[in-house]
Short mmCIF file of C-alpha atoms in Angstrom, two decimals:
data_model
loop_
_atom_site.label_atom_id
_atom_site.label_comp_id
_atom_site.label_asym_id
_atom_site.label_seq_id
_atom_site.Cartn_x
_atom_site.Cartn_y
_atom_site.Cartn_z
CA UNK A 1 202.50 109.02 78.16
CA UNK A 2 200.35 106.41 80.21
CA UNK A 3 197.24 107.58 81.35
CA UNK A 4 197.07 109.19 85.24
CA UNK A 5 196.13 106.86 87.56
CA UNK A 6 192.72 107.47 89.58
CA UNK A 7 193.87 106.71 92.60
CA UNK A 8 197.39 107.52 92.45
CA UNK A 9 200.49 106.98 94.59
CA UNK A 10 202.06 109.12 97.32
CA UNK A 11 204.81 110.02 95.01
CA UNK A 12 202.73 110.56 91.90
CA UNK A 13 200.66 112.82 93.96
CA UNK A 14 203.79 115.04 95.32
CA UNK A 15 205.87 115.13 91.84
CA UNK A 16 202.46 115.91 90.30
CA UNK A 17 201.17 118.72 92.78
CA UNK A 18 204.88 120.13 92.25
CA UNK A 19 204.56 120.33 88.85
CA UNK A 20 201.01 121.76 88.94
CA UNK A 21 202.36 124.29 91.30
CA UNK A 22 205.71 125.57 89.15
CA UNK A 23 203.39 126.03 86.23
CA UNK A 24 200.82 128.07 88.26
CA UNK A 25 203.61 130.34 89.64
CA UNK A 26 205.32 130.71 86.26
CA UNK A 27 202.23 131.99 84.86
CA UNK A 28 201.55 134.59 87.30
CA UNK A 29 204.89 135.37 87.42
CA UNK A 30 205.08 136.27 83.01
CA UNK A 31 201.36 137.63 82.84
CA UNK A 32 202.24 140.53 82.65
CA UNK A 33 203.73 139.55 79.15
CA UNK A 34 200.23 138.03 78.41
CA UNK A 35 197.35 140.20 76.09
CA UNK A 36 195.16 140.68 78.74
CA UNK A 37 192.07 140.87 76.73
CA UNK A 38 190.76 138.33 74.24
CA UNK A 39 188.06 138.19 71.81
CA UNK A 40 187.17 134.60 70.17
CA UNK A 41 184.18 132.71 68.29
CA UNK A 42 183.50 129.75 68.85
CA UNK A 43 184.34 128.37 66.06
CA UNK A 44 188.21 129.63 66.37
CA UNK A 45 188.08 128.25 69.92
CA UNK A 46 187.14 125.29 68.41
CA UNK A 47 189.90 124.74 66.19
CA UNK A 48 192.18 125.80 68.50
CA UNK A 49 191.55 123.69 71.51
CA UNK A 50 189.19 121.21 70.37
CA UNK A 51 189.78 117.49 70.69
CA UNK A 52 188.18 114.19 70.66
CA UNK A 53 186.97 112.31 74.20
CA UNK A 54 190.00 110.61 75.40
CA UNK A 55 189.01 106.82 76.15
CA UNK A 56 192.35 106.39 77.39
CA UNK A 57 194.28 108.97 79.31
CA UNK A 58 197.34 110.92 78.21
CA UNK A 59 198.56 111.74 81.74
CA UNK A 60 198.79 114.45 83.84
CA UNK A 61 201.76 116.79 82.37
CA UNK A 62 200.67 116.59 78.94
CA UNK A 63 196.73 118.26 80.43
CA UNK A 64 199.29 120.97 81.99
CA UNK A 65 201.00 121.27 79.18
CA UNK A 66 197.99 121.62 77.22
CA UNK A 67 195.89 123.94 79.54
CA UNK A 68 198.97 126.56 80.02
CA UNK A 69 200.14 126.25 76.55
CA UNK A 70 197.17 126.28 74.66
CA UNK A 71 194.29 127.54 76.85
CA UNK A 72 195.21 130.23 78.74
CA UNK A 73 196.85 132.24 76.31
CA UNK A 74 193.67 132.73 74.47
CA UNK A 75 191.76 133.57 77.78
CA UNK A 76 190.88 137.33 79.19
CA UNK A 77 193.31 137.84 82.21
CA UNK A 78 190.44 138.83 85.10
CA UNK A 79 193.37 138.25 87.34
CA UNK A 80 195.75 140.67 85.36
CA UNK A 81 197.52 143.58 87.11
CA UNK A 82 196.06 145.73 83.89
CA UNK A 83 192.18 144.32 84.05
CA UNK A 84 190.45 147.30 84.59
CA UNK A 85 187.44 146.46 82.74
CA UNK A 86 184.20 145.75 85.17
CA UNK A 87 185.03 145.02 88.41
CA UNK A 88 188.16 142.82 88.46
CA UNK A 89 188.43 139.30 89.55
CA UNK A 90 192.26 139.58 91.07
CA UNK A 91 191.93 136.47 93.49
CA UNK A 92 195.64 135.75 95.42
CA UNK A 93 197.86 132.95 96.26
CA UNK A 94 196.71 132.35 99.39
CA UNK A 95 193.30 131.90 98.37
CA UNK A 96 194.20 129.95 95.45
CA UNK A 97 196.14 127.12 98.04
CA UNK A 98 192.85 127.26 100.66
CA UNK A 99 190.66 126.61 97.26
CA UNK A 100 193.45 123.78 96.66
CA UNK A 101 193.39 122.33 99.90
CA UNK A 102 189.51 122.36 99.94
CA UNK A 103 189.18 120.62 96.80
CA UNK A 104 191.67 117.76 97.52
CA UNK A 105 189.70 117.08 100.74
CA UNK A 106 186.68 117.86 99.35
CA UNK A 107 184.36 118.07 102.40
CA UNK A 108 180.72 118.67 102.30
CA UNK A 109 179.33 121.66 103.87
CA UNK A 110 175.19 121.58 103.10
CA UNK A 111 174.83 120.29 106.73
CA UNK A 112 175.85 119.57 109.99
CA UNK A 113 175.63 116.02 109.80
CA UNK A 114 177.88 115.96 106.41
CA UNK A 115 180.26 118.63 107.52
CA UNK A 116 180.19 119.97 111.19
CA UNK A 117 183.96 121.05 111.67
CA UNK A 118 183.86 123.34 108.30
CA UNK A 119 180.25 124.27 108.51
CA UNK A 120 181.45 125.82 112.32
CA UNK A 121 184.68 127.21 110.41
CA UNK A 122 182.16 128.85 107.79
CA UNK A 123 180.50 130.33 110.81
CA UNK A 124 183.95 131.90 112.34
CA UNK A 125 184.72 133.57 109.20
CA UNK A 126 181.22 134.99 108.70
CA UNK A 127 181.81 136.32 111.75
CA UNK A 128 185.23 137.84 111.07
CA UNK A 129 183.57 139.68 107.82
CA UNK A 130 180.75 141.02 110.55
CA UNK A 131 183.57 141.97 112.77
CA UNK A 132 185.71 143.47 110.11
CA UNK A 133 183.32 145.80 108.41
CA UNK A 134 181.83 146.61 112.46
CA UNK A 135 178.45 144.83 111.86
CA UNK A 136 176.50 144.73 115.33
CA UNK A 137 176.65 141.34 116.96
CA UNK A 138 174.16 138.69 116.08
CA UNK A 139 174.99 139.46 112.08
CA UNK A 140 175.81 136.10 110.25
CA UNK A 141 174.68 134.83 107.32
CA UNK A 142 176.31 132.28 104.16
CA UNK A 143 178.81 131.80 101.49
CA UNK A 144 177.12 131.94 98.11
CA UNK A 145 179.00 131.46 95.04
CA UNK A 146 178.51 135.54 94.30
CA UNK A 147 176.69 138.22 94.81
CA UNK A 148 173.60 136.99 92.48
CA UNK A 149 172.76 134.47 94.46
CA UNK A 150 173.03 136.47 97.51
CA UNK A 151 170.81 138.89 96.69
CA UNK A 152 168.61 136.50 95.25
CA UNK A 153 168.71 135.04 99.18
CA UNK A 154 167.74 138.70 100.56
CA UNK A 155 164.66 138.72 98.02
CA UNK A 156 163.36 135.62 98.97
CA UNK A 157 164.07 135.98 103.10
CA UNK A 158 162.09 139.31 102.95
CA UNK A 159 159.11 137.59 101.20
CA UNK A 160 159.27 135.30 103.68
CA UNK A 161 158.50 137.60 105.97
CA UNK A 162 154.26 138.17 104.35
CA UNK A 163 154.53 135.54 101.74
CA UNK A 164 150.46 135.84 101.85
CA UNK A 165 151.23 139.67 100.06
CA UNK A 166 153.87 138.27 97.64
CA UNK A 167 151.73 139.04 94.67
CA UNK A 168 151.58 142.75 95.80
CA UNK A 169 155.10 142.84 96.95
CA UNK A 170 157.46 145.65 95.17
CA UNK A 171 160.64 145.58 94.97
CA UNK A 172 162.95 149.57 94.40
CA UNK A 173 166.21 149.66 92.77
CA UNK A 174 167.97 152.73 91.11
CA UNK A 175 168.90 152.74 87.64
CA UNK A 176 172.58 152.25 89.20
CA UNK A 177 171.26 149.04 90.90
CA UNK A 178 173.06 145.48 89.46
CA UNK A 179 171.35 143.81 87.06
CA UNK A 180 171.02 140.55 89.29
CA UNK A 181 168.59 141.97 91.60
CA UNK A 182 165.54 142.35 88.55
CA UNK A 183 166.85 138.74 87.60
CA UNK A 184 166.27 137.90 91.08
CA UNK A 185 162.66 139.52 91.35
CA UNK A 186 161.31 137.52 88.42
CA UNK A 187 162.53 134.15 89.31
CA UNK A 188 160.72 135.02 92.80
CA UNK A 189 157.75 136.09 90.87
CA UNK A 190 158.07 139.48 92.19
CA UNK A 191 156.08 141.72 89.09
CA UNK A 192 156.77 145.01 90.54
CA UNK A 193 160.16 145.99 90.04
CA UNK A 194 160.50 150.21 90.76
CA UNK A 195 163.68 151.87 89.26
CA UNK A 196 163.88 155.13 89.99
CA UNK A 197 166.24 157.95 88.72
CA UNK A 198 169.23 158.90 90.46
CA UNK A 199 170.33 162.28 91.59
CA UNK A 200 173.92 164.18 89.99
CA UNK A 201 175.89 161.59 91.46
CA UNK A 202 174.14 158.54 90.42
CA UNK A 203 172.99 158.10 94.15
CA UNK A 204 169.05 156.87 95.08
CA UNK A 205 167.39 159.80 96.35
CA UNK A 206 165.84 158.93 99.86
CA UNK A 207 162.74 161.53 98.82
CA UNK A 208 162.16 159.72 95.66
CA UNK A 209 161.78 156.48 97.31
CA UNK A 210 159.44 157.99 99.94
CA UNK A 211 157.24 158.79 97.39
CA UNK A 212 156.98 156.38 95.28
CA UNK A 213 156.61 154.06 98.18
CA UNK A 214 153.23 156.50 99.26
CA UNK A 215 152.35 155.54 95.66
CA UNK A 216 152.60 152.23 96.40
CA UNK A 217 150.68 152.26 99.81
CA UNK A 218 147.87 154.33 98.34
CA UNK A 219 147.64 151.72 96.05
CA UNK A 220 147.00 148.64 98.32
CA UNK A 221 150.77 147.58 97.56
CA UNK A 222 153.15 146.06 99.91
CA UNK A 223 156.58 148.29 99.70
CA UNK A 224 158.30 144.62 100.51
CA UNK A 225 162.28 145.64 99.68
CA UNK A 226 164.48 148.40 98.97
CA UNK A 227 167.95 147.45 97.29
CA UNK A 228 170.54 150.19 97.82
CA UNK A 229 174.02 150.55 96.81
CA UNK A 230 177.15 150.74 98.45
CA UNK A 231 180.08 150.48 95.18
CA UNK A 232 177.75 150.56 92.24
CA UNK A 233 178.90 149.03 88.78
CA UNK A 234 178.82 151.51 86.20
CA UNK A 235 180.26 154.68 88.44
CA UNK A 236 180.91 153.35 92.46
CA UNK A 237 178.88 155.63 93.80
CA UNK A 238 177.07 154.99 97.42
CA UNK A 239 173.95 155.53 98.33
CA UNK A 240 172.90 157.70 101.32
CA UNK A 241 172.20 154.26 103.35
CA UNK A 242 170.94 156.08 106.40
CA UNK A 243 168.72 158.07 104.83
CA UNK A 244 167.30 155.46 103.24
CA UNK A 245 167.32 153.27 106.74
CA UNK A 246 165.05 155.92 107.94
CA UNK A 247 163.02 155.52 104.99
CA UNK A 248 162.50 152.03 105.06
CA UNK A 249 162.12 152.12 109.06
CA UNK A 250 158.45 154.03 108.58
CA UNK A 251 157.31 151.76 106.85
CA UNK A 252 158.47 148.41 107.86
CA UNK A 253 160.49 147.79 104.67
CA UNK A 254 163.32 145.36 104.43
CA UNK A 255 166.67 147.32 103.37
CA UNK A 256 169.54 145.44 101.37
CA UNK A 257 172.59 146.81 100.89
CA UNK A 258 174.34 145.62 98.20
CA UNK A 259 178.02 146.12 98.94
CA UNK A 260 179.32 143.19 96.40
CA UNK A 261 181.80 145.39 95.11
CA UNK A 262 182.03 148.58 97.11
CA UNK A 263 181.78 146.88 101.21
CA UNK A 264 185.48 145.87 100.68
CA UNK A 265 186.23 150.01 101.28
CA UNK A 266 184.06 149.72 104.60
CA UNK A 267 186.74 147.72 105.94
CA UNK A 268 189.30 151.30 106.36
CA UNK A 269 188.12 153.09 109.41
CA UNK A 270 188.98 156.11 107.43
CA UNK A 271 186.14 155.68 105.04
CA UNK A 272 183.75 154.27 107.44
CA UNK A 273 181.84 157.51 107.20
CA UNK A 274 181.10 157.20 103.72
CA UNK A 275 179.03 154.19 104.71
CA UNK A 276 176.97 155.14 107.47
CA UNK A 277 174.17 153.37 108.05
CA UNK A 278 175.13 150.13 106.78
CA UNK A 279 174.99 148.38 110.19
CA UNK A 280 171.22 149.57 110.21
CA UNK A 281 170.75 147.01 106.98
CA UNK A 282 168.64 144.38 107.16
CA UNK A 283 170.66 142.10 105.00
CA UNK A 284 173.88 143.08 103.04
CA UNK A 285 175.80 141.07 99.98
CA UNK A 286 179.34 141.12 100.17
CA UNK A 287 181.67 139.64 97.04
CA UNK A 288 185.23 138.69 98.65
CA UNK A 289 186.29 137.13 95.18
CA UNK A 290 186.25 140.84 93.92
CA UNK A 291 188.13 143.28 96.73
CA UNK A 292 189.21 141.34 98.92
CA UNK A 293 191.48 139.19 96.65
CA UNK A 294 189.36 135.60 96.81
CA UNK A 295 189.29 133.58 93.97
CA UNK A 296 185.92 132.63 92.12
CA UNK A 297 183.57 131.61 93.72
CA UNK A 298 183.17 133.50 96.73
CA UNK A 299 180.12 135.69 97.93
CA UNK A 300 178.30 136.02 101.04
CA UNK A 301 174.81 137.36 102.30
CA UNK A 302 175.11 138.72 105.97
CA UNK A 303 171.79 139.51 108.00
CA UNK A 304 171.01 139.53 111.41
CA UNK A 305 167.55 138.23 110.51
CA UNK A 306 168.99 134.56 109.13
CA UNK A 307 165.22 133.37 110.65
CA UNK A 308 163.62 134.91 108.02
CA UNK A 309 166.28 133.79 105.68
CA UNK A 310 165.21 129.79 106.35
CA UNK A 311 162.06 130.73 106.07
CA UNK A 312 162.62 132.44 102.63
CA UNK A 313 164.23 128.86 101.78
CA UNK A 314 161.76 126.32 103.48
CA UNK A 315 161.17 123.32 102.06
CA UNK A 316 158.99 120.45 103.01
CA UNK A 317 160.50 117.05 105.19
CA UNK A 318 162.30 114.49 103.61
CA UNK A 319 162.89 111.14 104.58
CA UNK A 320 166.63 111.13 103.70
CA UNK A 321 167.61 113.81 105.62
CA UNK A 322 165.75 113.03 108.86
CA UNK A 323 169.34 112.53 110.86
CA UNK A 324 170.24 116.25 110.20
CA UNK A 325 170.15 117.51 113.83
CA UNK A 326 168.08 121.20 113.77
CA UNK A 327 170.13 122.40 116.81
CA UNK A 328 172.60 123.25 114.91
CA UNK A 329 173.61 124.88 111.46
CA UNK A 330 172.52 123.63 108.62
CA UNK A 331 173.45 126.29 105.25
CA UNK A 332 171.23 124.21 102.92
CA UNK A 333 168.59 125.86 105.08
CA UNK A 334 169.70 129.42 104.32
CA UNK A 335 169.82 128.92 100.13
CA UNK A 336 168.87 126.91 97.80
CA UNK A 337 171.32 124.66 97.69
CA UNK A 338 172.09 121.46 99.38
CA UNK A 339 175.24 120.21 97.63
CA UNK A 340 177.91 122.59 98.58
CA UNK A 341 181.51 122.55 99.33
CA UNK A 342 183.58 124.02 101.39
CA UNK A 343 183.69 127.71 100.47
CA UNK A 344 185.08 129.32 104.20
CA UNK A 345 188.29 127.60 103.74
CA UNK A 346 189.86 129.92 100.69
CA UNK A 347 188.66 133.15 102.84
CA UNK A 348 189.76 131.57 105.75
CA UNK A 349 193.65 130.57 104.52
CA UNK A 350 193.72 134.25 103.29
CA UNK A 351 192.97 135.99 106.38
CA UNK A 352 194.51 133.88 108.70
CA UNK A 353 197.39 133.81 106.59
CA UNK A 354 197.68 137.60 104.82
CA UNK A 355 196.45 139.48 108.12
CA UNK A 356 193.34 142.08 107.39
CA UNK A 357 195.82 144.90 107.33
CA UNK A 358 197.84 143.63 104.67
CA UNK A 359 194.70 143.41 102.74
CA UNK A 360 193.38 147.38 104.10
CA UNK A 361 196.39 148.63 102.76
CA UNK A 362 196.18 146.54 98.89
CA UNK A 363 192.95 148.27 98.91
CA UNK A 364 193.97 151.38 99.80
CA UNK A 365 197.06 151.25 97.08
CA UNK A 366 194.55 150.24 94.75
CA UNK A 367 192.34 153.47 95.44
CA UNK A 368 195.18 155.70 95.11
CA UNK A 369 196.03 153.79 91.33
CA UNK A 370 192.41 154.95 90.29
CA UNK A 371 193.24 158.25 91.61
CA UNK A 372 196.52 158.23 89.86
CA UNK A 373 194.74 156.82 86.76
CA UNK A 374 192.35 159.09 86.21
CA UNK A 375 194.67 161.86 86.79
CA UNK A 376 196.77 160.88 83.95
CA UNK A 377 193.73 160.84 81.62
CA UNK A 378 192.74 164.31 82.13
CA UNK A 379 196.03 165.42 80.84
CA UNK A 380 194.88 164.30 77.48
CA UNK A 381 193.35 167.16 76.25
CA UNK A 382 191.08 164.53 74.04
CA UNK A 383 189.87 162.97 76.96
CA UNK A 384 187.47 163.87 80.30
CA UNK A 385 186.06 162.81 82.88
CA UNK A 386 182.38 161.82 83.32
CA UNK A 387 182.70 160.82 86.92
CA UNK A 388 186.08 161.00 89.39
CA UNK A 389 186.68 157.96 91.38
CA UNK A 390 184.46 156.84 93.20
CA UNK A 391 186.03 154.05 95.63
CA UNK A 392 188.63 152.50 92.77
CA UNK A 393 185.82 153.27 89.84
CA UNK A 394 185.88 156.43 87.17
CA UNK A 395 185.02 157.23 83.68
CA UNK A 396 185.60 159.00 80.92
CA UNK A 397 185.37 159.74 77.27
CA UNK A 398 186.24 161.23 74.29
CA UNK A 399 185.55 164.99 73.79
CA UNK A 400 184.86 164.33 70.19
CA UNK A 401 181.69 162.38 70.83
CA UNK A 402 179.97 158.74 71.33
CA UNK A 403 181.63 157.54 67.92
CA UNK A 404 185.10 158.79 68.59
CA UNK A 405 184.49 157.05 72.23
CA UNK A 406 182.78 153.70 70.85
CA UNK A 407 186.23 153.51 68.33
CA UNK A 408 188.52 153.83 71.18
CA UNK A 409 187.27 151.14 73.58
CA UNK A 410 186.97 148.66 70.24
CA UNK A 411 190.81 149.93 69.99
CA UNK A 412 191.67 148.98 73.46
CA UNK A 413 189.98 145.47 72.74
CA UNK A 414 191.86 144.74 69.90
CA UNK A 415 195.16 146.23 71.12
CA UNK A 416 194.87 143.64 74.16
CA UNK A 417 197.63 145.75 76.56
CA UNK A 418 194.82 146.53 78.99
CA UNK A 419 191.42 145.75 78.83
CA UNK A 420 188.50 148.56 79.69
CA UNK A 421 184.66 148.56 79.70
CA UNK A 422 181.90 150.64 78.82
CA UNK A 423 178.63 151.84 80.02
CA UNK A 424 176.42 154.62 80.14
CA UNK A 425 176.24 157.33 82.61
CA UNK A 426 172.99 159.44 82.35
CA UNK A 427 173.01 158.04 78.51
CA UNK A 428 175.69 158.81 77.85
CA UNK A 429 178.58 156.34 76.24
CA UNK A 430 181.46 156.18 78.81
CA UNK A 431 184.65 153.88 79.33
CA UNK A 432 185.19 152.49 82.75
CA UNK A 433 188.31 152.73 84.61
CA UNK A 434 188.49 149.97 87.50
CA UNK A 435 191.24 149.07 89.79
CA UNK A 436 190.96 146.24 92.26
CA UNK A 437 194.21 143.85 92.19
CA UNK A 438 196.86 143.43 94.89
CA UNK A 439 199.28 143.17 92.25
CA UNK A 440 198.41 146.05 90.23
CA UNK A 441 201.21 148.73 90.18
CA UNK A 442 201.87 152.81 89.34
CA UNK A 443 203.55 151.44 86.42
CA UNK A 444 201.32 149.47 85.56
CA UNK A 445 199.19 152.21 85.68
CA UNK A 446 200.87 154.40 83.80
CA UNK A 447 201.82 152.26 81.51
CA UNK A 448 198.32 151.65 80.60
CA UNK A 449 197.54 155.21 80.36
CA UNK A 450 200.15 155.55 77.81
CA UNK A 451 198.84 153.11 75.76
CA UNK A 452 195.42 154.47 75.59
CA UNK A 453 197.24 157.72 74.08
CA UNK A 454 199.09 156.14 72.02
CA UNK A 455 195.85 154.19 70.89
CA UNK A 456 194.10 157.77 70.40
CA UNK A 457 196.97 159.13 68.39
CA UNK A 458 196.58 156.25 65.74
#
C-alpha cells in the first residue's frame, strides 16, 4: 500500500478515522475473549513485533492491522472487565473520543497566552471535581498526568512554604502510604521520610503521628508534611483524616490527602462520612484515569493554597516568555512542566456527556462486585480473607500457607482468565482483589471466582 500522506485529504481523513474507529469498537466489544494477563521478555516481544525503520510508509490500515492484530493481543488488558489486579485502569468511550478530539487539535495548555479557551475549560472542570466531592470554595488546583506527579506537586508547594528549613523538613507516611510519595521526597531532597506502623486496619494512627512529630520538634525538626490516605493500595483502607487534621492543625503542618484511588467513593453522599475531614486538607491528589473511568493520563492535585503551589514551582524570568500575561492562569506555574496538552478535555467530554450520576452509580455497582467477589471466595473452604472490602479492594489467601498462596497467584498469571496481584498485609503474602471498571459484570465476577477454584483444584 502507498505510504499515508502527512497532510492528508478530507476524505482520507474520514474513511481513515472510520476505520480507526470500527477497529477500536470491535476490540472492546471481543475482549472479553482476550487473556487478560500477559507475561513477555523482551526478547519474545522482539521477535514478535519487531521490525525495521520504515523509510517509506506502508499506510495507514496496514499500522491498524498490525497494532490490533499483532500488538494488542500480547498486551495485559488494564481496561478488561476481569483486571482486578492493582488498581484498574478501565478508562471509557467517552473519554477515549475527548482524548481523540484533543489530540487531533492538539492545543497547548502550559499558558494563557498558548491556550486561554482550554486553560479556562481546565479551570471549569477543576472546579466540577471540587464541587463534586463538596470541596469548600476557593479549592482548584491542575491536571497532572497521575497521581505521582501530583503528590510530587503537594511536596514541593509545602516546602515552599519555609524553604529556608528544607534541610530539616520531615515528611510522615504510613507503611500503607504509595510508594510515589518517598520517590517524591528524595527528588525534593527531603532526607527525613517517617513511616510509621498502622493500627488493625492498616489505618495511620493520629496518636502515633503526634508523637513522633514531638520527637521531631524536640529535635529542632520542622514536622513540614503529613501524607494520609483515603483508598490505600495494598488493602483501601482510609485514614481517620480528621483526626489527623487536628493533628496537623497544632502544629502548623501541611496535610495531603492522597485520594488517587479511593476520592472517587467521596463522590456518593452515602459514604461521605467515611471521609470526613477531607475538605479540612490542605492539598488532595485525585486519579480520574482510575475510578472515574478516564483514560491514561489523567490526575489532578486540588488545594486551596495554589499560592504556595507556584511558589513550590518558581522559576527565574525568561526572555521568551515575557508576553505571558500574570493576570491570568498560567499551569506551567503550578508544576513542572511547561509543554502540556490539553488534559481537561477527556474529563470534560465524559462528564458533560455521561452525567456524574451515571458515573455514582458504575461506582457503586463496582463496590457491590467486590462485595460479591469476596463473598464467593470465602465459600472456598481453602481460601480466607485477610481484609473485607474496603471501598472495591480485599484480600485473601490460601489457608495452607505463603507457598500454597505464592503458587496460586503464579497460576492465575499463567492461566490469563483474570489477572490478580499480590502484596503483603502485616507481612504477610496476600492476593488482591480489585474492582474498578464500568464494564465489569456479576458474571464476570463469578466467572472469575470460578476459575480461581478451578485453578486451586489443579
Amino acid at each position: 500500500m502507498p505510504p499515508f500522506p502527512l497532510v492528508p485529504d478530507l476524505e482520507t481523513m474520514r474513511r481513515l478515522g472510520h476505520a480507526a474507529v470500527d477497529a477500536i469498537a470491535a476490540h472492546l466489544e471481543g475482549q472479553r475473549q482476550l487473556r487478560v494477563g500477559e507475561r513477555h521478555t523482551a526478547a519474545d516481544l522482539h521477535a514478535a513485533v519487531g521490525e525495521p525503520l520504515p523509510e517509506e510508509g506502508v499506510g495507514m490500515e496496514a499500522c491498524l492491522e498490525r497494532f490490533f492484530d499483532h500488538l494488542v493481543p500480547r498486551c495485559t488488558q488494564t481496561n478488561h472487565p476481569r483486571f482486578f489486579a492493582y488498581i484498574p485502569g478501565p478508562g471509557s468511550y467517552a473519554g477515549a473520543l475527548g482524548e481523540f478530539v484533543a489530540a487531533a487539535t492538539n492545543f497547548f495548555v502550559g499558558t494563557w497566552l498558548g491556550g486561554a479557551a482550554m486553560a479556562q475549560l481546565e479551570v471549569e472542570v477543576l472546579d466540577w471535581l471540587r464541587q463534586a466531592l463538596a470541596l469548600p470554595g476557593g479549592v482548584t488546583g491542575v491536571l497532572t498526568s497521575g497521581g505521582s506527579v501530583a503528590n510530587l506537586s503537594a511536596l514541593a508547594a509545602a516546602l515552599a512554604t519555609r524553604p529556608e528549613e528544607r534541610a530539616n523538613a520531615v515528611v510522615y507516611t504510613s507503611s500503607e502510604t504509595h510508594h510515589s510519595m518517598a520517590k517524591a521526597a528524595r527528588i525534593l531532597g527531603v532526607t527525613h521520610v517517617r513511616t510509621l506502623a498502622t493500627d488493625s486496619e492498616q489505618r495511620l494512627s493520629p496518636t502515633a503521628l503526634a508523637e513522633a512529630i514531638a520527637d521531631d520538634r524536640a529535635a529542632s525538626r520542622w514536622p513540614a508534611f503529613v501524607c494520609a490516605n483515603a483508598g490505600s493500595t495494598t488493602t483501601g483502607s482510609v485514614d481517620p483524616i480528621a483526626a489527623i487534621a487536628d493533628v496537623c492543625a497544632q502544629v502548623g503542618a501541611w496535610l495531603h490527602v492522597d485520594a488517587a484511588y479511593g476520592g472517587a467513593v467521596a463522590l456518593l453522599p452515602e459514604h461521605r462520612p467515611t471521609f470526613a475531614g477531607l475538605e479540612r486538607a490542605d492539598s488532595i491528589t485525585l486519579d480520574p484515569h482510575k475510578w472515574l473511568y478516564v483514560p491514561f493520563e489523567s490526575g489532578c492535585l486540588l488545594t486551596a493554597r495554589v499560592a504556595d503551589l507556584e511558589r513550590g514551582f518558581a522559576s527565574g524570568p525568561a526572555g521568551y516568555l515575557q508576553d505571558i500575561p500574570d493576570a491570568e492562569v498560567n499551569f506551567f506555574a503550578r508544576g513542572p512542566e511547561l509543554t502540556r496538552g490539553n488534559r481537561a478535555l477527556k474529563l470534560w467530554f465524559l462528564l458533560r456527556a455521561c452525567g456524574l450520576e451515571q458515573i455514582r452509580n458504575a461506582i457503586r455497582s463496582d463496590l457491590a462486585c467486590a462485595r460479591l467477589a469476596c463473598a464467593l471466595v470465602v465459600e472456598d473452604p481453602r481460601l480466607e480473607v485477610v481484609t473485607p472490602p474496603r471501598l472495591s479492594v480485599f484480600t485473601f489467601a490460601s489457608r495452607a500457607g505463603e507457598d500454597a498462596t505464592q503458587r496460586l497467584m503464579e497460576a492465575v498469571l499463567a492461566d490469563g482468565f483474570l489477572m490478580l496481584s499480590s502484596s503483603r498485609v502485616d507481612g504477610r503474602y496476600v492476593l488482591r482483589w480489585c474492582v474498578a471498571n464500568a464494564r465489569t459484570t456479576t458474571d464476570d465476577v463469578r466467572q472469575a471466582v470460578a476459575r480461581v477454584r478451578a485453578l486451586l483444584d489443579r
